[in-house]
C-alpha atoms as a printed R data frame, in Angstrom:
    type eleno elety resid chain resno       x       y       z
1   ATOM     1    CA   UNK     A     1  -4.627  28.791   7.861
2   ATOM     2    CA   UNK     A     2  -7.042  27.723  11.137
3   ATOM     3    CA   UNK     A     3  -9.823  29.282   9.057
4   ATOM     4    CA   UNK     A     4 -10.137  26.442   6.631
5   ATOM     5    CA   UNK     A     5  -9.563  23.518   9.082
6   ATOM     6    CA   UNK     A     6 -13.528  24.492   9.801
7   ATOM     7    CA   UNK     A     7 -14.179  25.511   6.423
8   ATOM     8    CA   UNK     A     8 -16.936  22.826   5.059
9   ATOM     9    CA   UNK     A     9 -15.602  20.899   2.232
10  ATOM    10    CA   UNK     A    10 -17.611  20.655  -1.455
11  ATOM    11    CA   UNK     A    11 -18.192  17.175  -0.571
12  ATOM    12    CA   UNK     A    12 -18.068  15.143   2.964
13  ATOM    13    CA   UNK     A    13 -15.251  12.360   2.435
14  ATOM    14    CA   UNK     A    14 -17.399   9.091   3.511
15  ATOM    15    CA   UNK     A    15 -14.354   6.480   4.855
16  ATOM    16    CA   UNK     A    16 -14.567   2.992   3.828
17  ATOM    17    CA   UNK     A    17 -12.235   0.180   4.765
18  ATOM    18    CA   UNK     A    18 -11.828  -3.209   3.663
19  ATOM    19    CA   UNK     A    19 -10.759  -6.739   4.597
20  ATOM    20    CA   UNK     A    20  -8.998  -8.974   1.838
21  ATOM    21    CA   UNK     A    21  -9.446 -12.769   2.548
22  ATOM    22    CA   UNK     A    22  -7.434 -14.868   1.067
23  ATOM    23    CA   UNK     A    23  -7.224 -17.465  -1.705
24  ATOM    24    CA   UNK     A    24  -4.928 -19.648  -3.021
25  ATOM    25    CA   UNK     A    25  -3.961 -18.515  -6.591
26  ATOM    26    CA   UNK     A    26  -3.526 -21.998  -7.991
27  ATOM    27    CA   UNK     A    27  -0.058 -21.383  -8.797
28  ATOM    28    CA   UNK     A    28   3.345 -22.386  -6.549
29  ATOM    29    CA   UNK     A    29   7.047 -21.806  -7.253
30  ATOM    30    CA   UNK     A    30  10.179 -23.398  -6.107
31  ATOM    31    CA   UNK     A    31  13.003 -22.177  -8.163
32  ATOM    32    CA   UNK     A    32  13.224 -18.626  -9.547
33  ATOM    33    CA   UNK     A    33  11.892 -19.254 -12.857
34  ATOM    34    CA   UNK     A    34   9.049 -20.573 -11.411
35  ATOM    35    CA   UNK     A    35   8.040 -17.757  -9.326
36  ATOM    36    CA   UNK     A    36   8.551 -15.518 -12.706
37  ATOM    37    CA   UNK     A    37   5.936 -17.425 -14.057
38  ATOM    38    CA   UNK     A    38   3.609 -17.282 -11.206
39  ATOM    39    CA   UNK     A    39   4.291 -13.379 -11.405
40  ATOM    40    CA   UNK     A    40   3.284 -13.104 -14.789
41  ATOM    41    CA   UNK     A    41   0.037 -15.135 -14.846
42  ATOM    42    CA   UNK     A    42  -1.349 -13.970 -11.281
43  ATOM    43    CA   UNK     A    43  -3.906 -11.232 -11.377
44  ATOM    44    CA   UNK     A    44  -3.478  -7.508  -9.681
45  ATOM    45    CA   UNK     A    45  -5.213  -8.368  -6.539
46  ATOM    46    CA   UNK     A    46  -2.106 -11.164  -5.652
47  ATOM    47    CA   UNK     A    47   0.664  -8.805  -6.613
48  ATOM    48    CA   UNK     A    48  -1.488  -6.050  -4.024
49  ATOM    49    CA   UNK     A    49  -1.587  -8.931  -1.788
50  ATOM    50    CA   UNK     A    50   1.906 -10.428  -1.630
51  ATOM    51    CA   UNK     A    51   3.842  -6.779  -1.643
52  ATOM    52    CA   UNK     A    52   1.952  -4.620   0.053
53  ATOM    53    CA   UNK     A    53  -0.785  -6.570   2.606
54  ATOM    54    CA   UNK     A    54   2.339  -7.033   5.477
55  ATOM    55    CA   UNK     A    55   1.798  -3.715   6.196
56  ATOM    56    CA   UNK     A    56  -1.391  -3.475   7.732
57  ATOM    57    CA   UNK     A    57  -2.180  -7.068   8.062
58  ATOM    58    CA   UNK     A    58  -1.591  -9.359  11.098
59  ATOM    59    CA   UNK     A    59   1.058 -10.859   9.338
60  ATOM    60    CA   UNK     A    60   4.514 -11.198  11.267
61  ATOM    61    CA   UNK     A    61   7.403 -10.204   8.681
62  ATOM    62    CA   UNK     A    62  10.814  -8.921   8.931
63  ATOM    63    CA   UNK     A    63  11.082  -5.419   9.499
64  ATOM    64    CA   UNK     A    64  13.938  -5.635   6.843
65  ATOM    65    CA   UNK     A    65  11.960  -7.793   4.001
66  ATOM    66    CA   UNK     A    66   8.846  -5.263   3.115
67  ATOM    67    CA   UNK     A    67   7.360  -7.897   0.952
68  ATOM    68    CA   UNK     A    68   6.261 -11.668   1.203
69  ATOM    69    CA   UNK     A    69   8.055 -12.543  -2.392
70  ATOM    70    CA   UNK     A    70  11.813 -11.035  -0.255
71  ATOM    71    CA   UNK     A    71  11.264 -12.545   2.422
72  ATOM    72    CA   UNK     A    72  10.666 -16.166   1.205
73  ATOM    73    CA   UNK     A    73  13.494 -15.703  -1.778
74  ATOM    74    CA   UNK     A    74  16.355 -14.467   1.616
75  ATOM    75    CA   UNK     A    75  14.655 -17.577   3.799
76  ATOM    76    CA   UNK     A    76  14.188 -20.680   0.818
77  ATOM    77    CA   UNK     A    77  16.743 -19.878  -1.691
78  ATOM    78    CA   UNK     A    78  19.443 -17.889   1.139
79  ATOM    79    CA   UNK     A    79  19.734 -15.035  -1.241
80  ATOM    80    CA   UNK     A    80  19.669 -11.997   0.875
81  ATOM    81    CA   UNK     A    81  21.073  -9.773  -1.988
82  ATOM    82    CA   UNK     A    82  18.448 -10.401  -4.481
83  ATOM    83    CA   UNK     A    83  16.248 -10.538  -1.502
84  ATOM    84    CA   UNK     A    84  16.856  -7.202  -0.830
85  ATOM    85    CA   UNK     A    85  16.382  -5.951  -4.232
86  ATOM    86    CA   UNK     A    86  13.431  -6.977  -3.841
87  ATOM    87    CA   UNK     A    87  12.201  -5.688  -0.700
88  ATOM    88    CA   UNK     A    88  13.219  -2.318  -2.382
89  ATOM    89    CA   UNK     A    89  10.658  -2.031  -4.833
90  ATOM    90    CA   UNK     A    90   8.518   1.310  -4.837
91  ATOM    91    CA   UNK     A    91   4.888   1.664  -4.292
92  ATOM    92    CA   UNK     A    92   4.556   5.219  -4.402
93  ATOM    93    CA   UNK     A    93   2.407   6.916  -6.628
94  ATOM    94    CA   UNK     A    94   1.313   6.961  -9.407
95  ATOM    95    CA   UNK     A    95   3.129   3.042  -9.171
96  ATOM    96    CA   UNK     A    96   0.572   0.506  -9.708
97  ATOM    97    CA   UNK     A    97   0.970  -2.946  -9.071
98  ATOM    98    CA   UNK     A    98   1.184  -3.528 -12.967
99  ATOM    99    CA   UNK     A    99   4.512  -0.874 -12.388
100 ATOM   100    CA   UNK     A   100   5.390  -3.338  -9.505
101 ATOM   101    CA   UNK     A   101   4.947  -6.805 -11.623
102 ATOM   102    CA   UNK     A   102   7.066  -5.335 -13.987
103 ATOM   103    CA   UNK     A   103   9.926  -4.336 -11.789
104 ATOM   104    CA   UNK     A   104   9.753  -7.740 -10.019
105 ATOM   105    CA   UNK     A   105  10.194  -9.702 -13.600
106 ATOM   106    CA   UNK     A   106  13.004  -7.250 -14.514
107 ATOM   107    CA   UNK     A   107  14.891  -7.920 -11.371
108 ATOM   108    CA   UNK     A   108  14.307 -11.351 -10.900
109 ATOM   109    CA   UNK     A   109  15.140 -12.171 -14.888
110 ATOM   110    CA   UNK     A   110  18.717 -10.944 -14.528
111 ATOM   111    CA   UNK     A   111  19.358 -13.194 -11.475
112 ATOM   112    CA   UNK     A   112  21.840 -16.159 -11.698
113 ATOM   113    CA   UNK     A   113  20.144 -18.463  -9.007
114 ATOM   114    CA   UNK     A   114  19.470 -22.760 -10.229
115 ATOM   115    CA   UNK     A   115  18.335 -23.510  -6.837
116 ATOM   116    CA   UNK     A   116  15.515 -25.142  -5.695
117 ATOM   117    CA   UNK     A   117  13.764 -24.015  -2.508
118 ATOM   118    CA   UNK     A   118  12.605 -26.674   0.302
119 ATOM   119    CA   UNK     A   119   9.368 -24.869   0.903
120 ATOM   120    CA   UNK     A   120   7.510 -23.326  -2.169
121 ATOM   121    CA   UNK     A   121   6.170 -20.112  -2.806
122 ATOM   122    CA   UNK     A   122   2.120 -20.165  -2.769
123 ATOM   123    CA   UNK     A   123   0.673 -17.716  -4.612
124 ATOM   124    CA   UNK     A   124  -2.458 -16.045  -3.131
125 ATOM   125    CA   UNK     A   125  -5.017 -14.057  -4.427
126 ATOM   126    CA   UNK     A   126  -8.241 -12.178  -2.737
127 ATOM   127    CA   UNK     A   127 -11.306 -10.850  -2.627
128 ATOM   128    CA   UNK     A   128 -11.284  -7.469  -1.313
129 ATOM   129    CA   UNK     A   129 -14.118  -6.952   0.645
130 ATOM   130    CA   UNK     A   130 -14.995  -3.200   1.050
131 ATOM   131    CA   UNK     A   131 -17.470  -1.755   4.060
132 ATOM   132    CA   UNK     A   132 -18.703   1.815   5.032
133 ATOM   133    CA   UNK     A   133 -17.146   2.537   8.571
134 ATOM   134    CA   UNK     A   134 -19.593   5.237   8.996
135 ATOM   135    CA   UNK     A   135 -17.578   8.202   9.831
136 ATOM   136    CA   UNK     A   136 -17.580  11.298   7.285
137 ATOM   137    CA   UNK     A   137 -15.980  14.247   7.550
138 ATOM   138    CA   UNK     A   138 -17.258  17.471   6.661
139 ATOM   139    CA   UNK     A   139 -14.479  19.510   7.055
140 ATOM   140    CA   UNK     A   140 -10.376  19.262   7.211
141 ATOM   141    CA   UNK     A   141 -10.765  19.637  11.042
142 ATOM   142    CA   UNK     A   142 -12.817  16.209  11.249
143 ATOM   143    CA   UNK     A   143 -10.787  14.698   8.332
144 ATOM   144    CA   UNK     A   144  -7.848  14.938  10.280
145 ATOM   145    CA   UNK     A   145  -9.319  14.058  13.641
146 ATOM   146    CA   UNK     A   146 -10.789  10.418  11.883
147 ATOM   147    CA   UNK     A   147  -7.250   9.947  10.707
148 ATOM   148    CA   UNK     A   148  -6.088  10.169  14.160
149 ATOM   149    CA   UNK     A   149  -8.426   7.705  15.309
150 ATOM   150    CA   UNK     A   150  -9.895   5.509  12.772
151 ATOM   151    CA   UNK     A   151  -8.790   1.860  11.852
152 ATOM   152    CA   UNK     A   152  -5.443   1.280   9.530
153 ATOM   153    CA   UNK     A   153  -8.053  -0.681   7.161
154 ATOM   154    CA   UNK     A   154  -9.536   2.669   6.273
155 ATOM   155    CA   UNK     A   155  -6.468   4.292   6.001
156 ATOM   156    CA   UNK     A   156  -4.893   1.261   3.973
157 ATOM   157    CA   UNK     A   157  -7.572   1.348   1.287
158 ATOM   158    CA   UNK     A   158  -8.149   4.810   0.509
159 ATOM   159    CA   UNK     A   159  -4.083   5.620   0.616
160 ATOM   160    CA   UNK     A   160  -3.073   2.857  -0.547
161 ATOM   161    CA   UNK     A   161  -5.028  -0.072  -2.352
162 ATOM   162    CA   UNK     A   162  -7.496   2.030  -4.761
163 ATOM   163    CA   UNK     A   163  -4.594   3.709  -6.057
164 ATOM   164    CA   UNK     A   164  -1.971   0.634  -6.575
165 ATOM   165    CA   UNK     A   165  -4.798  -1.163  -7.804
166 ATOM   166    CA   UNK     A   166  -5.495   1.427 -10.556
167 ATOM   167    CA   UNK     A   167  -8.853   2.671  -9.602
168 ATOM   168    CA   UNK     A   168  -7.711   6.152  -9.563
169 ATOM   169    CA   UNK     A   169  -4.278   7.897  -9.964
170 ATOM   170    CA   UNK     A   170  -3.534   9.137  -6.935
171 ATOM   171    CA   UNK     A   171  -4.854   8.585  -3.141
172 ATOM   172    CA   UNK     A   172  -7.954   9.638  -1.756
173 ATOM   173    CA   UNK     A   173  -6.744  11.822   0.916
174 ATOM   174    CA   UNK     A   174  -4.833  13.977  -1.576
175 ATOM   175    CA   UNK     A   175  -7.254  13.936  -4.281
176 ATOM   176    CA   UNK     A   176 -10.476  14.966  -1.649
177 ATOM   177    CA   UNK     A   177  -8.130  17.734  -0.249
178 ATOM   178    CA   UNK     A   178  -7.001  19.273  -3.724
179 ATOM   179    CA   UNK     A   179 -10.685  18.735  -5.327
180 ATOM   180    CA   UNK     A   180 -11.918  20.826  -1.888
181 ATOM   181    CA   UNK     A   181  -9.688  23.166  -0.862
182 ATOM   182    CA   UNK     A   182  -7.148  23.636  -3.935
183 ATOM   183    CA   UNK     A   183  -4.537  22.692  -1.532
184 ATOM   184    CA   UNK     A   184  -1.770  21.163  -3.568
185 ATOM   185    CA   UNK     A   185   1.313  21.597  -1.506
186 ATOM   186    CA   UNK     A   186  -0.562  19.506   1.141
187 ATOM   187    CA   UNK     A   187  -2.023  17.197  -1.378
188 ATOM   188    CA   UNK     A   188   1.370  16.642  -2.821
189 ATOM   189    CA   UNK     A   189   3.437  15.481   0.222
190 ATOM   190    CA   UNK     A   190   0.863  13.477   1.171
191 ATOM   191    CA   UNK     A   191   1.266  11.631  -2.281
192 ATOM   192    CA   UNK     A   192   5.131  11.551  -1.547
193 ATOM   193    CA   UNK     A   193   5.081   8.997   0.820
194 ATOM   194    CA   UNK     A   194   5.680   5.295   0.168
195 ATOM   195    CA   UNK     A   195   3.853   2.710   1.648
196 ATOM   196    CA   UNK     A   196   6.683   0.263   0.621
197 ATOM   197    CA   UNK     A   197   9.294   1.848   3.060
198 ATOM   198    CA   UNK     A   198   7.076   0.976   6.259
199 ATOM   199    CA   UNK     A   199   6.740  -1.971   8.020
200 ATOM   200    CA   UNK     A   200   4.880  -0.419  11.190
201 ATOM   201    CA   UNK     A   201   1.022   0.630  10.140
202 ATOM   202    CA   UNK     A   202   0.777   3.520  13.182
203 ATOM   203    CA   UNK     A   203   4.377   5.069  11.958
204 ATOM   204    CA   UNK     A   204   2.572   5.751   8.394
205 ATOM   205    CA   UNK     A   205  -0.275   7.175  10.298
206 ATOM   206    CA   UNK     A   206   1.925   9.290  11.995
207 ATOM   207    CA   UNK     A   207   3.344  10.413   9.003
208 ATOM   208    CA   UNK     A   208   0.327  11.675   7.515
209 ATOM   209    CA   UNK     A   209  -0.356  13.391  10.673
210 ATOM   210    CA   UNK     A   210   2.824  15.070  10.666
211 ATOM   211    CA   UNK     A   211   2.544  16.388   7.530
212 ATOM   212    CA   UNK     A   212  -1.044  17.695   8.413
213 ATOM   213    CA   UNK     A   213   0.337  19.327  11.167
214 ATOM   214    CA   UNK     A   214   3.522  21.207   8.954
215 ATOM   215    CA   UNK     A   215   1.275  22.150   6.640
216 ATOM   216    CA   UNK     A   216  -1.692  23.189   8.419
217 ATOM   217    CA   UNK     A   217  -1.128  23.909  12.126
218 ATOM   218    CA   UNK     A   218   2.711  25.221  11.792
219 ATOM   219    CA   UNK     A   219   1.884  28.348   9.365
């Protein structure tokens, strides 16, 4: 298995990372119906934004609300049980955020809840703004070693935002490595992972070095 850590791939993996500034959506809800409605008209990018940004942004959230639309529904409206459906939405692949919009209509259209919050929900938008970091890899060796070392950005948008977004159907990682080197197993527990269950950007890297490491250096 060492031999094709040095083996060079078809094609170098060029990493690119991205910043998402953001905008107000022009949309704000204060009872549950409201943020339905809000969740319906918004566009991709705020659903990306709202459920899966507190990951790897500088955001401060609960490590037991994953998502901005939990967290304000257990603060504002004091419903920690819906709240927690909430925050237990899947991202995982092949999920997109339509997959997501849908599941947070479904969930929050069969709750009973008349009250309105004190502080509203504002929806926000953005404008992903995507940059070459520089660093290619030309084989698995230096793939793995940029993991290791490069900023959660990078990691964020190929694992996680070009796929929930729907601009391919799986992550990058996993497709370069199966395209490459035909290695599916690998390529496959890599896709396994949810970014949803993690609230702590350097234990998902960790997890994709661990499985690197079981698949690759353990055999």
């Amino acid at each position: 298995m060492y031999e094709i850590l040095e083996k060079p791939a078809n094609k170098p993996f060029e990493f690119y990372a991205a910043y998402y500034p953001p905008i107000y959506a022009g949309f704000k809800a204060a009872t549950i119906d409201e943020l339905i409605e809000g969740i319906k008209k918004v566009d991709g990018f705020s659903i990306f934004y709202h459920v899966f940004h507190p990951l790897f942004s500088s955001h401060v959230v609960p490590e037991d609300m994953s998502n901005d639309f939990a967290t304000w529904i257990r603060d504002e409206l004091g419903d920690r049980l819906l709240a927690q459906k909430i925050s237990d939405i899947e991202g995982k692949e092949p999920r997109t955020v339509e997959n997501v919009r849908e599941d947070l209509i479904k969930i929050l259209s069969e709750a009973r809840i008349s009250k309105t919050a004190n502080k509203p929900f504002y929806f926000i938008t953005c404008k992903p703004v995507v940059y070459n970091t520089g660093r290619v890899a030309k084989s698995l060796a230096e793939f793995i070693d940029i993991i290791a070392s490069i900023s959660i950005r990078s990691i964020a948008y190929h694992f996680i935002f070009r796929r929930i977004i729907g601009y391919e159907d799986k992550n990058d990682f996993s497709k370069w490595i199966e395209d490459n080197y035909g290695l599916t197993e690998l390529s496959k527990k890599l896709s396994s992972l949810d970014p949803q269950t993690y609230t702590d950007e350097e234990m998902l890297r960790e997890d994709l070095l661990k499985i690197f490491e079981q698949e690759l250096l353990s055999k």
